XYZ file of C-alpha atoms in Angstrom:
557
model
C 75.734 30.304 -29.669
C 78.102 27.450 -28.142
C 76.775 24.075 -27.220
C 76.862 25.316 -23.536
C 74.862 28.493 -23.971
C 72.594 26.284 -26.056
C 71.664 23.554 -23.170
C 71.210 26.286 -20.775
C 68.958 28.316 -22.469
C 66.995 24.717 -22.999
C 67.323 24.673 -19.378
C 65.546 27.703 -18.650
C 62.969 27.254 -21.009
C 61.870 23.903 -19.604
C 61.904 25.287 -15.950
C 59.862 28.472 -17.380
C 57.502 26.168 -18.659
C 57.130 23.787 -15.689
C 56.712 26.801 -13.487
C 53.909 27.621 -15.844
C 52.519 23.882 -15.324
C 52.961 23.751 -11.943
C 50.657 26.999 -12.025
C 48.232 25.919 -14.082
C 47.842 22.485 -11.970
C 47.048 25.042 -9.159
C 44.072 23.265 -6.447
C 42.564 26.512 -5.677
C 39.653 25.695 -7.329
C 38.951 22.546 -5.922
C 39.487 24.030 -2.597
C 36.801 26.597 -3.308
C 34.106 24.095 -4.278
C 35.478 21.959 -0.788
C 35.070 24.174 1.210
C 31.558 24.527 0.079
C 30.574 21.197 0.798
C 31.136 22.587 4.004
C 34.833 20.569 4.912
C 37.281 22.375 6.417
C 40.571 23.187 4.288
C 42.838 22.325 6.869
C 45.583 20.066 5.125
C 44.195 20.874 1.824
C 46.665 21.094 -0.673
C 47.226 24.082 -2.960
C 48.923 23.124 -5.772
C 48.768 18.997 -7.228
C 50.497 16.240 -4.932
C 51.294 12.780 -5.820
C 48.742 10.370 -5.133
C 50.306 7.118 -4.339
C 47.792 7.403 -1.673
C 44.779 7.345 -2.869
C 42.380 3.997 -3.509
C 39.600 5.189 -5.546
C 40.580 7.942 -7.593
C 43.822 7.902 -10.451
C 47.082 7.862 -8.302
C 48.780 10.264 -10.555
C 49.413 14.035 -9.444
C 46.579 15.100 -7.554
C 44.492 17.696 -5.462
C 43.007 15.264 -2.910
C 45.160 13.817 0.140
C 43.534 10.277 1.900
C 41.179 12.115 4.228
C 39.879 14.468 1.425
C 38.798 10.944 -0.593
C 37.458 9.480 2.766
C 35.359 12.627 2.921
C 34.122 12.962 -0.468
C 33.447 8.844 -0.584
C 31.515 9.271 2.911
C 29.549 12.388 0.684
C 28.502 10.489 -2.337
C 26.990 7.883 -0.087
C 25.123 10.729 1.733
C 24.171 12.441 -1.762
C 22.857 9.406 -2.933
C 20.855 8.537 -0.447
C 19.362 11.678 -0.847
C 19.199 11.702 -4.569
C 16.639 8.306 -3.920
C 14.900 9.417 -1.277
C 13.765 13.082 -3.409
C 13.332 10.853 -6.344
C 10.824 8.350 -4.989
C 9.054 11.067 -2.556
C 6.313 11.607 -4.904
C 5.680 7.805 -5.441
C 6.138 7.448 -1.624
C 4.022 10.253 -0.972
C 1.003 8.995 -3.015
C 0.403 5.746 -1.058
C 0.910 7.927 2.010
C -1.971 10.395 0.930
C -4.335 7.885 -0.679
C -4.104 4.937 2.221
C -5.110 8.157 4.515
C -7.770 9.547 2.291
C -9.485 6.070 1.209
C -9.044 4.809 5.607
C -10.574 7.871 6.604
C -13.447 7.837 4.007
C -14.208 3.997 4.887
C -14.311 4.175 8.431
C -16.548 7.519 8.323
C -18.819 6.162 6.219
C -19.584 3.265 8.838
C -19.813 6.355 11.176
C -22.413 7.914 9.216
C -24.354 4.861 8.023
C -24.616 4.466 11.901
C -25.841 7.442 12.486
C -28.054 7.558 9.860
C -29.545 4.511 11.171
C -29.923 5.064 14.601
C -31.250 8.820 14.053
C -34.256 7.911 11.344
C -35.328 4.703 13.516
C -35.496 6.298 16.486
C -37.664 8.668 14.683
C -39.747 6.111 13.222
C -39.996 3.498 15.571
C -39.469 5.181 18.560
C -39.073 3.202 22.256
C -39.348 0.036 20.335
C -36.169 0.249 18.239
C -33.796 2.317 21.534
C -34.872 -0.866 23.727
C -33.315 -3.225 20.783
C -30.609 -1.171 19.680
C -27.728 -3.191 20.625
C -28.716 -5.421 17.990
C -27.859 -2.777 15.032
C -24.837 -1.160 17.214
C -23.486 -5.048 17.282
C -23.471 -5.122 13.207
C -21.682 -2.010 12.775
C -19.698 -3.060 15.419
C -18.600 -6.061 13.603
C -18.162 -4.108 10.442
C -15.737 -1.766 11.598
C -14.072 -5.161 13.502
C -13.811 -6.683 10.384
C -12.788 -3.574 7.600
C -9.947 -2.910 10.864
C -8.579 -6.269 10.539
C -10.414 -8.357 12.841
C -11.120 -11.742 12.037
C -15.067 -11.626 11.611
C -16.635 -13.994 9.084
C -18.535 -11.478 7.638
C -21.552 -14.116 6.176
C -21.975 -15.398 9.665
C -22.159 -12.693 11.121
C -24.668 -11.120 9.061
C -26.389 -14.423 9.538
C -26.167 -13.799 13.113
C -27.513 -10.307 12.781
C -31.051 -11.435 11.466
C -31.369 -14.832 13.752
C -31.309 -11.903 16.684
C -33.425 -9.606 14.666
C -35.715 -12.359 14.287
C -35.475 -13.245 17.507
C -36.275 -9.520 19.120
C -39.647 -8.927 16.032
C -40.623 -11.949 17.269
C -41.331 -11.703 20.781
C -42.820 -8.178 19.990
C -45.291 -9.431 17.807
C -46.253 -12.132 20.247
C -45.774 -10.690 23.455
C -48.950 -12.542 25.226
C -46.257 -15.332 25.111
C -43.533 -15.651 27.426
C -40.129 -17.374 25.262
C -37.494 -19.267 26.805
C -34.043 -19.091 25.651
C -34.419 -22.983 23.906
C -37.305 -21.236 22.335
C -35.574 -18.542 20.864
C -32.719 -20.800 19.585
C -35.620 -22.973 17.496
C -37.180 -19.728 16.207
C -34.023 -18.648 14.899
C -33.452 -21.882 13.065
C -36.181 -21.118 10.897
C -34.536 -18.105 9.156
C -33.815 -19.793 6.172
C -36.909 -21.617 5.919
C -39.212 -19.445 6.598
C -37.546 -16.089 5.204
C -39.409 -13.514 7.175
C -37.666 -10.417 5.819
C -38.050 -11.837 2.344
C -34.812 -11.466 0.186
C -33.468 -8.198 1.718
C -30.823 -10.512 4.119
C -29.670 -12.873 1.164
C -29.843 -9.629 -1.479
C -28.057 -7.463 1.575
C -25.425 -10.628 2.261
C -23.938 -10.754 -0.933
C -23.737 -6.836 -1.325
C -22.195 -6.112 1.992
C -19.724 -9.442 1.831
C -18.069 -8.187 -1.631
C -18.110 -4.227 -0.490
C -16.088 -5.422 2.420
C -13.656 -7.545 1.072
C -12.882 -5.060 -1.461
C -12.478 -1.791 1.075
C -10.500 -3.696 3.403
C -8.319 -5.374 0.960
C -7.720 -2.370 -0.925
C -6.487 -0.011 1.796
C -4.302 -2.746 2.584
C -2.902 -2.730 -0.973
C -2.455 0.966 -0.109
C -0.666 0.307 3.320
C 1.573 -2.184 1.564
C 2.726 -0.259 -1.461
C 3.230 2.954 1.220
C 5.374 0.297 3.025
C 7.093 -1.629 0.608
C 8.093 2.340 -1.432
C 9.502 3.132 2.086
C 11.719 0.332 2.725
C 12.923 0.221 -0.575
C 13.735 3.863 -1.001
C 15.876 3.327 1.830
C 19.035 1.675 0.267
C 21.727 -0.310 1.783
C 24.865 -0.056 -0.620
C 27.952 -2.269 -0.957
C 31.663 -1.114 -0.659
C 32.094 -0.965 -4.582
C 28.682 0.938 -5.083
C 30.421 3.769 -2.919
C 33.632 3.708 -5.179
C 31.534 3.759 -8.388
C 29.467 6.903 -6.882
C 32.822 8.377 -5.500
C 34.974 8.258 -9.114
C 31.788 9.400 -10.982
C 31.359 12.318 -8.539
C 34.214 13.396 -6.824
C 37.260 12.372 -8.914
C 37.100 15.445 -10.871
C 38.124 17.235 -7.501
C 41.203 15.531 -7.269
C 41.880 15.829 -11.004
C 41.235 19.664 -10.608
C 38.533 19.692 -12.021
C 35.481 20.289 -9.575
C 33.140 21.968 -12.008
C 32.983 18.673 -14.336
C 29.817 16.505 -14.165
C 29.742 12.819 -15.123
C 28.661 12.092 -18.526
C 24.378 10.725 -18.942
C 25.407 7.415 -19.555
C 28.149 6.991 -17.006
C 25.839 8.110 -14.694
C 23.267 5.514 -15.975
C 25.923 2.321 -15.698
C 27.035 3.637 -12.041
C 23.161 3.479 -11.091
C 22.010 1.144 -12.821
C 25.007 -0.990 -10.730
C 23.901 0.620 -7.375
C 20.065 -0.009 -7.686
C 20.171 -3.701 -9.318
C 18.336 -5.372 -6.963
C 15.637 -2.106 -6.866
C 15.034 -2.425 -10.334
C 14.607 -6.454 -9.980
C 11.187 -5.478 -7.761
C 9.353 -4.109 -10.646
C 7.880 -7.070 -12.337
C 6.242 -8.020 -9.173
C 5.480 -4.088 -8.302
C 3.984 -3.943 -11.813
C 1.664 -6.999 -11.076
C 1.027 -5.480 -7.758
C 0.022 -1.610 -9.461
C -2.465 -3.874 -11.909
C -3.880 -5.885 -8.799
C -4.890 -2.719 -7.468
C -6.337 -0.822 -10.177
C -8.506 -4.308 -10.554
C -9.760 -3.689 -7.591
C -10.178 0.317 -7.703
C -11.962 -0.728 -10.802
C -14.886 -2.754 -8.650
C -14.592 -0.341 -6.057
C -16.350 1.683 -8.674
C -18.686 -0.577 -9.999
C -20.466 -3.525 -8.368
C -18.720 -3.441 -4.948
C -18.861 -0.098 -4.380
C -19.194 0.192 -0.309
C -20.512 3.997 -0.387
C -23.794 2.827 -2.778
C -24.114 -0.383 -0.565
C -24.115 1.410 2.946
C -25.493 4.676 2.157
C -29.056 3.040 1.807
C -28.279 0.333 4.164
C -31.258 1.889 6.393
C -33.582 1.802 3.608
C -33.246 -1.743 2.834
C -33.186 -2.943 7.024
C -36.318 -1.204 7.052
C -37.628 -2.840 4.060
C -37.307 -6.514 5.863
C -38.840 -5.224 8.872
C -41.661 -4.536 6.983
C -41.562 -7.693 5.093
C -41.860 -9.303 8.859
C -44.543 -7.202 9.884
C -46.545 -8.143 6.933
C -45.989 -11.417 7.267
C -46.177 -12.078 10.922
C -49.346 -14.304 11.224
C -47.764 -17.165 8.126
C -44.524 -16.640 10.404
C -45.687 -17.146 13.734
C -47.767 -19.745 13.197
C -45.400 -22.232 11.380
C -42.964 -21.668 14.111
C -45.403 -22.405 16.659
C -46.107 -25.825 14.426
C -42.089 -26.327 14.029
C -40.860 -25.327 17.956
C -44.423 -26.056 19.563
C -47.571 -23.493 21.308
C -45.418 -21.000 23.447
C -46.737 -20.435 27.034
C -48.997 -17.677 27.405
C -47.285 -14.416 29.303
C -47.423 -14.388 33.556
C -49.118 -10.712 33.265
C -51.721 -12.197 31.090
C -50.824 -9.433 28.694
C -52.601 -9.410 25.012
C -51.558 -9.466 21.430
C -50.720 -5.918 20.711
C -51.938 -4.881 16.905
C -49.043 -4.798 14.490
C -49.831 -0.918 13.922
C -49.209 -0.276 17.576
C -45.946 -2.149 17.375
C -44.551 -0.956 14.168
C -46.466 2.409 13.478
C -44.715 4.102 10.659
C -43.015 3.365 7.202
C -39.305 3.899 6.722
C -38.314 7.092 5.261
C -34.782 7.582 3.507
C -32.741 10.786 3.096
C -32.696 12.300 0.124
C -29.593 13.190 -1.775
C -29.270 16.531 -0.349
C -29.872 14.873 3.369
C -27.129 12.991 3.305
C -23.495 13.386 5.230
C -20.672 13.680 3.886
C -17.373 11.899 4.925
C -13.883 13.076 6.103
C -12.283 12.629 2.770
C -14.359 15.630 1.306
C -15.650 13.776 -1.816
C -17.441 10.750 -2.903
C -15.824 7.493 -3.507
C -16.003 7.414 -7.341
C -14.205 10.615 -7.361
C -11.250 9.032 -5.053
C -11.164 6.302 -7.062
C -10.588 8.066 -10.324
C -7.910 10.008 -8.728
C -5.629 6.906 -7.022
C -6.242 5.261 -10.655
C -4.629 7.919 -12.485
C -1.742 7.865 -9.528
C -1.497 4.067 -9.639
C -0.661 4.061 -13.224
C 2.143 6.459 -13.109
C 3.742 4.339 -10.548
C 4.060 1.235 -12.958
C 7.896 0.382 -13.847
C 9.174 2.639 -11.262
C 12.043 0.812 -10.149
C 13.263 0.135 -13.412
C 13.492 3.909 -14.536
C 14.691 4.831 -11.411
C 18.729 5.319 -12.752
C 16.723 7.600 -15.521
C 15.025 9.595 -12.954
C 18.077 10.335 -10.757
C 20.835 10.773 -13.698
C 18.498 13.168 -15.597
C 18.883 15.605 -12.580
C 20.681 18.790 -13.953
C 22.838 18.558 -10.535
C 23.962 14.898 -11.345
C 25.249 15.023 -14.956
C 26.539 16.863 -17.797
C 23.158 16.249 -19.885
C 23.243 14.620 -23.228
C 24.872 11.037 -23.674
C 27.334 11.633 -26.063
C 28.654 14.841 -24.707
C 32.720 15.056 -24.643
C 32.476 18.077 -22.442
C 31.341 15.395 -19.622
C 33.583 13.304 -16.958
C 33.720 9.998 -17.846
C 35.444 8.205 -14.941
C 39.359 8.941 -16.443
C 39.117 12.490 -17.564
C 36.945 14.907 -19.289
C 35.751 13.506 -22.830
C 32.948 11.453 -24.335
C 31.566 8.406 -22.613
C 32.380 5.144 -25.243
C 30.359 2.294 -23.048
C 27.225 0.734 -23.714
C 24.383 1.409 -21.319
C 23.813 -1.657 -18.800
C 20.177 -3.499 -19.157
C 18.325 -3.550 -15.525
C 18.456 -5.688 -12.852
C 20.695 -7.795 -10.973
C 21.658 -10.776 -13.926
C 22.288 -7.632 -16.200
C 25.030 -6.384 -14.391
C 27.620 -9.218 -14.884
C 29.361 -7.018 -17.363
C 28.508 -3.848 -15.798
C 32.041 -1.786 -16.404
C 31.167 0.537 -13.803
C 30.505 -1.929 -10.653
C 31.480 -4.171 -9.233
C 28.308 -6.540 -8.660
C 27.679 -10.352 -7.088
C 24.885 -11.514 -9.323
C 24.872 -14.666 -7.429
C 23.875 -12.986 -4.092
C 20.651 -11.260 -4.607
C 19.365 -9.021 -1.775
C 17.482 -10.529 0.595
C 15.849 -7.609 2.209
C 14.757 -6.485 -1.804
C 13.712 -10.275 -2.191
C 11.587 -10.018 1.439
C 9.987 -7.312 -0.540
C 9.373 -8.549 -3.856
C 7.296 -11.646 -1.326
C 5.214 -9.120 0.177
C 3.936 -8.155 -2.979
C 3.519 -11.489 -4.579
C 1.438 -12.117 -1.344
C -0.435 -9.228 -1.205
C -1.328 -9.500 -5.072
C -2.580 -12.896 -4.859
C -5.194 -11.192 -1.909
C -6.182 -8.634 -4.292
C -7.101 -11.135 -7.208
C -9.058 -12.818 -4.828
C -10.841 -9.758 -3.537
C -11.603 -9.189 -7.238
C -13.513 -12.012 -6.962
C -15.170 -11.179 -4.269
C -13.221 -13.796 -2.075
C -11.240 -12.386 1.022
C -8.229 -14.965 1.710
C -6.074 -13.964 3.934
C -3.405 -14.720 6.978
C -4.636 -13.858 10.203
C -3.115 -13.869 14.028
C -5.123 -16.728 15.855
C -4.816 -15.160 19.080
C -6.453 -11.977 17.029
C -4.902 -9.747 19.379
C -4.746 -5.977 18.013
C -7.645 -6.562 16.081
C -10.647 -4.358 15.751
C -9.599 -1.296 16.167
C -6.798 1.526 14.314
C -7.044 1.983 10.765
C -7.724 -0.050 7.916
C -4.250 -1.075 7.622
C -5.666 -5.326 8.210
C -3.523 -6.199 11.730
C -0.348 -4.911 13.823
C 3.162 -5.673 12.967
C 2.942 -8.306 15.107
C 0.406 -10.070 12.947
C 2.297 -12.532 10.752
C 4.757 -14.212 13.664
C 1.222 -17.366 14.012
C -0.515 -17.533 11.086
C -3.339 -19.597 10.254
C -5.293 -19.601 6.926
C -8.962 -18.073 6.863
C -11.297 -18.040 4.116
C -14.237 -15.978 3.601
C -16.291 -16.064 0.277
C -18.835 -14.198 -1.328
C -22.059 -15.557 -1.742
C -23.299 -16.496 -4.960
C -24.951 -13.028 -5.794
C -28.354 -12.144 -7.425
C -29.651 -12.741 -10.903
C -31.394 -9.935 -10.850
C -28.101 -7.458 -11.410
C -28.205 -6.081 -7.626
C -25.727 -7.788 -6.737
C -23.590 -9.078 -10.196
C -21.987 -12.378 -9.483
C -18.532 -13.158 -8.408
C -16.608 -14.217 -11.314
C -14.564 -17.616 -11.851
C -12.470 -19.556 -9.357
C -9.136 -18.051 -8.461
C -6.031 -19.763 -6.286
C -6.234 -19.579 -2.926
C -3.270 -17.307 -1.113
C -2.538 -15.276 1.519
C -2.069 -12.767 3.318
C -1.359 -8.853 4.510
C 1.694 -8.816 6.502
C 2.096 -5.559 7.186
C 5.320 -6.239 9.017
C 6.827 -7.110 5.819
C 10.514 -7.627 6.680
C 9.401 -10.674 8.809
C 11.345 -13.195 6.788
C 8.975 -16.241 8.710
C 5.839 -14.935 7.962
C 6.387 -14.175 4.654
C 8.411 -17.828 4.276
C 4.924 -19.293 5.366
C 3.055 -16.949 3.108
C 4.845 -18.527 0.314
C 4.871 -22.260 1.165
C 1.273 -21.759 1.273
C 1.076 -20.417 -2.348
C 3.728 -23.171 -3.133
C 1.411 -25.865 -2.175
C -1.695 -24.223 -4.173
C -0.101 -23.713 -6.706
C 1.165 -27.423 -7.476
């Protein structure tokens, strides 16, 4: 063969075999799997272009033109949006479910204590108690003002409750006297002294006060957590998030290979880069999750509000009683203490105590008593949200793990070379990022500022701290809180604690337990805790929460 024959037979065997590569770098697939992502083909390219054009993916010969990488980067936003939004819906959906089922149960149990009180005095007392009524309709009233978010001291109101009680047994017991209103004032400073209704108000105090404070500030731990798992679960993502998600995802396309999937632990650097400041919220979440269980914990034991209201009746009726018993010792040191009364205009006379209060109290039994909107009892609610709360605990932190152990999302196992890992398809060499935002200095997958944390995330993360420190207290049996001075909003809606107006004038409130019984009725609160906050359930309000924390600042020096 001469030299000539020789170089073009190389010739032909060179084009033969780029004609072969140029077929084999066909796009057709990646066209097929584009097209089912639902983007039209129109400028698509069937066989590999250069791609000085592109800015995220490998500029060598490729399938993808500039508006096909534009589309796919706009996609892998979308996707992963989605991906955290399925991934957190079952933590999401929990505080949703449980902040319904606990409000609902709270605020029909005042129903029915009402109810239950107004139905067996009428029936035992007759015209006596409907011609006084407003009295008892006032404390439930006040309840439900102060479980909604109203700003009721709940130990003087309850106070207040047995001054007018007083008042009312008073001038029934003595009605041959006429009582002015100065009268009626002096009577009622003798509460204390003279104790009328024997221990039921100071017994009833201490159990109602603690009950309170715990309902209320629980479902407010619920409406927090439901709105803090919202907020967060809707992330905001910087320009070199996108590229990260867009070469792990959709680089493959324009290398021709669609059907590749990113290896585990590319997947985990990528997310781990995206969700940074996420996974920086889980120490405080954590603290949060324990805060709560704390409480779900007394909820169950010594301030549980179901074993405290349900008898509620009982033990009213038991001081009325006590004042009927003693209504000669108790009328006549208040007519020493606020002076001889005049007699009555009609000349009317002292009616016997039998004719006033005629019958004995009588309380439901077990079977007797209603049932609440939640279905169950509260012991049974509690056990569930406790076994709920607990799963929630380190979320954040394992949320890369959650998303990048979806089938759909990578190629499975860590070491796998049949995986994409950023360049082409082989194993995945680096090591896994820690979490958080400090972590990711070195993070070879993205791009991340670790000097400017997020401040939404860090709004967040203050919300928690704030709503944590209110949940230690309520432990306690101390309710500190923030609370609108105008109190506009108040008293009505659900348990959530005040509108989202609430935390733009704040002023600090304390309420405390009393010191409870010896006698294990009413165990007593334990230690001293710091003083804090507040529910803001507008919790991207960067001034209330700013307050929220120069108040813990200051208690905490």
């Amino acid at each position: 063969m001469s030299r000539m024959q020789a170089v073009f037979y190389t010739f032909s065997v060179l084009s033969l075999s780029v004609g072969a590569d140029v077929k084999a770098r066909s796009c057709s697939e990646v066209r097929q799997a584009y097209a089912a992502k639902g983007f039209s083909l129109v400028n698509v390219p069937h066989q590999e272009i250069s791609g000085e054009h592109l800015r995220i993916c490998a500029q060598g010969y490729t399938c993808c033109t500039s508006e096909m990488e534009d589309s796919l980067s706009q996609q892998s936003k979308l996707e992963f949006e989605n991906l955290v939004d399925e991934t957190s819906h079952d933590l999401r959906s929990t505080f949703v479910s449980r902040h319904k089922k606990f409000d609902e149960f709270f605020l029909e149990l005042l129903e029915n204590t009402e109810k239950s009180l107004n139905d067996m005095f009428v029936r035992t007392y007759g015209k006596l108690y409907m011609q006084n009524s407003e009295v008892f309709q006032d404390l439930f009233t006040e309840l439900k003002r102060y479980y909604t978010g109203g700003n009721v001291n709940l130990e003087e109101m309850l106070n207040d409750f047995w001054s007018r009680l007083l008042e009312r047994m008073f001038q029934l017991l003595n009605s041959q006297f006429q009582f002015s209103d100065d009268y009626l004032e002096c009577i009622s400073k003798y509460t204390d002294q003279l104790k009328p209704f024997g221990d039921v108000p100071r017994k009833l105090k201490a159990q109602v006060t603690r009950a309170f404070i715990a309902a209320r500030t629980f479902v407010q731990g619920l409406m927090v957590g439901r709105e803090v798992a919202n907020r967060v679960s809707k992330v905001s993502l910087i320009p070199a998030c996108i590229r990260a998600l867009t070469k792990m995802r959709y680089c493959p396309y324009c290398r021709g290979m669609p059907q590749e999937k990113p290896c585990r632990n590319y997947c985990l650097n990528v997310m781990k880069g995206c969700l940074a400041n996420q996974a920086d919220l889980d120490p405080e979440w954590n603290l949060f999750i324990d805060a709560l269980l704390l409480v779900a914990e007394r909820l169950e034991g010594p301030f549980n509000i179901e074993a405290v209201m349900e008898p509620i009746d009982v033990k009213i009726s038991e001081a009325i009683m006590n004042m009927q018993d003693n209504s000669v010792q108790v009328s006549s040191k208040v007519f020493q203490g606020c002076g001889q009364p005049k007699p009555a205009a009609n000349g009317r006379s002292s009616r016997g105590i039998s004719d006033v209060f005629n019958a004995r109290f009588r309380p439901y039994s077990p079977e007797e008593r209603p049932t609440t909107a939640a279905g169950t009892s509260l012991d049974r609610l509690v056990t569930d949200v406790k076994e709920k709360l607990k799963e929630s605990k380190k979320f954040w932190s394992t949320l890369p793990d959650g998303i990048c152990k979806e089938d759909e999302v990578t190629a499975g196992v860590a070491d796998d070379d049949q995986c994409w890992n950023g360049h082409t398809k082989g194993r995945y060499f680096p090591e896994v990022s820690k979490d958080g935002l400090t972590n990711q200095i070195n993070n070879p997958e993205v791009e991340v500022d670790i000097t400017r944390p997020d401040t939404f995330i860090r709004q967040q993360i203050m919300a928690l701290r704030v709503m944590t420190n209110k949940l230690k207290n309520a432990y306690n049996g101390n309710d500190i809180y923030f609370q609108d001075s105008s109190d506009e909003g108040s008293g009505s809606g659900s348990g959530s604690g005040c509108t989202e107006a609430c935390v733009t004038e704040l002023q600090l409130v304390s309420t405390k337990a009393p010191v409870a019984d010896d006698d294990g009725s009413a165990e007593q609160a334990a230690g001293n805790t710091s003083a804090a906050s507040a529910l803001g359930p507008s919790l991207a309000l960067a001034a209330g929460l700013a307050l929220a924390a120069l108040a813990l600042q200051r208690q905490w020096r």
